[in-house]
C-alpha positions as a Python dict, from the first residue, in 0.01 Angstrom:
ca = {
    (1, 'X'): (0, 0, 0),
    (2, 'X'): (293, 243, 54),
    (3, 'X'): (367, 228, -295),
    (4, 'X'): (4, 301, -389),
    (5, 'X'): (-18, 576, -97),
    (6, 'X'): (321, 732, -235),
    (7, 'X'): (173, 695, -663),
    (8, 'X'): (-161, 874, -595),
    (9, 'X'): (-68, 1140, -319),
    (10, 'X'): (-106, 1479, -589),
    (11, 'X'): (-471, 1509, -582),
    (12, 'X'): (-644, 1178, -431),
    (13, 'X'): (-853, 1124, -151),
    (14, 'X'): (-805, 776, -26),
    (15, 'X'): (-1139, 637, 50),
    (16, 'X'): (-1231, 270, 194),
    (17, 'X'): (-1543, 102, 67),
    (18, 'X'): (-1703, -224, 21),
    (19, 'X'): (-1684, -385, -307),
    (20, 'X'): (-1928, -636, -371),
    (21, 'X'): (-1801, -955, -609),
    (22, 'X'): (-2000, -1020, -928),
    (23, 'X'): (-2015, -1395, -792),
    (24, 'X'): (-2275, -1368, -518),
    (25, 'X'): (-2078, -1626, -354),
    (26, 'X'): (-1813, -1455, -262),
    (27, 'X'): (-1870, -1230, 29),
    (28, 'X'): (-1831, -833, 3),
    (29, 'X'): (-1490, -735, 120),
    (30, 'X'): (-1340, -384, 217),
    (31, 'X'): (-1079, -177, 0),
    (32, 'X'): (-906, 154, -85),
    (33, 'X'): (-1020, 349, -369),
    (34, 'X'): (-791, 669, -500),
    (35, 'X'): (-1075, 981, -558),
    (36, 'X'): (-1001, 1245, -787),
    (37, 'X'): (-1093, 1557, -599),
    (38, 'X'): (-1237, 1891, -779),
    (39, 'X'): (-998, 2114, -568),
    (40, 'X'): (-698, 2006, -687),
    (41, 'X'): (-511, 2232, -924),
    (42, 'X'): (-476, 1942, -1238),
    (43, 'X'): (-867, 1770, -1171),
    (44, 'X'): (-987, 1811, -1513),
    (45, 'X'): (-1317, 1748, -1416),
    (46, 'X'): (-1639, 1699, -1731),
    (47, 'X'): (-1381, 1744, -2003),
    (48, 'X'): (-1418, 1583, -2347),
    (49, 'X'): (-1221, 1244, -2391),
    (50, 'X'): (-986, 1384, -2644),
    (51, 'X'): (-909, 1663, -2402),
    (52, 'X'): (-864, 1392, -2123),
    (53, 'X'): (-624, 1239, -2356),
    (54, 'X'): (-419, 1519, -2471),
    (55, 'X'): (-333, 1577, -2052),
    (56, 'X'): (-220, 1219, -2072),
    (57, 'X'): (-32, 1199, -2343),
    (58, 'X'): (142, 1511, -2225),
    (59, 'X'): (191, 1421, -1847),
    (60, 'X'): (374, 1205, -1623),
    (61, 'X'): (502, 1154, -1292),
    (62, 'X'): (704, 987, -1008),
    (63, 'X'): (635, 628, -1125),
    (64, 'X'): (591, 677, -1495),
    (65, 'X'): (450, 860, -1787),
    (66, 'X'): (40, 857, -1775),
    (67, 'X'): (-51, 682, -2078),
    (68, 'X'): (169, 398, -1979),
    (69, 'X'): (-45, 357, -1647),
    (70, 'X'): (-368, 401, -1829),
    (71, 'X'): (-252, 132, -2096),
    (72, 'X'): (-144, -95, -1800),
    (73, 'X'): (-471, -26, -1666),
    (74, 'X'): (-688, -68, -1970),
    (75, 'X'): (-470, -427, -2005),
    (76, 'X'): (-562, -517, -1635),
    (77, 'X'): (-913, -450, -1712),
    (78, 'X'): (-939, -701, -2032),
    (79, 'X'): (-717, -942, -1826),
    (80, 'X'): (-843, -979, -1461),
    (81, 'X'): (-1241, -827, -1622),
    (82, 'X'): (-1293, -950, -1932),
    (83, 'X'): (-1685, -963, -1936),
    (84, 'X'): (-1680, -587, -1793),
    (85, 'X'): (-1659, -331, -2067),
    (86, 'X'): (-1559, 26, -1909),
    (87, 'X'): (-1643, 254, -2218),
    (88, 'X'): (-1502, 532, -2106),
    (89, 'X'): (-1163, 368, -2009),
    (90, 'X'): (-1125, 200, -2334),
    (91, 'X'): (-1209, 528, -2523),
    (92, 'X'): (-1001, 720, -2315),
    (93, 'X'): (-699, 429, -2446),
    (94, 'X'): (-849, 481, -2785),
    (95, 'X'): (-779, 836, -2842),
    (96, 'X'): (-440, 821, -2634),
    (97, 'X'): (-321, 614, -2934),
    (98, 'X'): (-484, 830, -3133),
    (99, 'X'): (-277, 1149, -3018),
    (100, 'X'): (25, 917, -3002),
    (101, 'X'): (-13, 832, -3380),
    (102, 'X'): (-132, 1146, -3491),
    (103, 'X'): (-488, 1134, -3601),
    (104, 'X'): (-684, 1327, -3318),
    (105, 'X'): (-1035, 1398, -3318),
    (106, 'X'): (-997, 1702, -3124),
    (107, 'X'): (-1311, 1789, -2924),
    (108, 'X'): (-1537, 1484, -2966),
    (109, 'X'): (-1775, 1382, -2646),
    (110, 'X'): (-1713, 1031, -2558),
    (111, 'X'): (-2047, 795, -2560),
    (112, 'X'): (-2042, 804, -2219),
    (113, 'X'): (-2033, 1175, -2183),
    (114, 'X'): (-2384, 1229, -2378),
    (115, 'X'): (-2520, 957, -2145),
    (116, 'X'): (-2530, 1099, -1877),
}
């Protein structure tokens, strides 16, 4: 956890919840969650996914640049989740490799941003 406490301290509230398995056989457990908060000076907060991306592609910090974590992430996800699909993560990864390439779609709303 130090490691984790040490990666997310610029900006993240650490909060402990219950997360409740998929399986309901498995029992409900407690864990730490990292919170973006709004008064932190780099908390983007609605912005569009290409403009989420663009701060990625551009950032990085003690342990890394930020599109590496968010591909690590995205790969976890398909990995350890593979029947969840988090739109919004794998759009996010999308136009990361977008920006990376070249071809951005500057100022597009994500799917999940009009639901809402």
């Amino acid at each position: 956890m130090k490691h984790l406490d040490f990666r997310e301290k610029n900006g993240y509230e650490k909060v402990k919840v219950t997360f409740y398995p998929a399986n309901l056989n498995e029992r409900p457990f407690e864990l730490s969650i990292y919170v973006a908060t709004a008064d932190n000076d780099h908390y983007a907060g609605m912005a569009d996914i290409d403009s989420i991306a663009k701060i990625i592609v551009e950032s990085s910090g003690p342990s890394g640049t930020n599109k590496e974590y968010l591909y690590q992430l995205a790969s976890a996800m398909r990995q350890l989740a593979p029947q969840q699909q988090d739109e919004h993560l794998f759009e996010l990864e999308a136009a990361v490799r977008r920006l990376e390439i070249g071809e951005s779609g500057a100022g597009q709303p994500s799917d999940c941003d009009m639901q809402s």
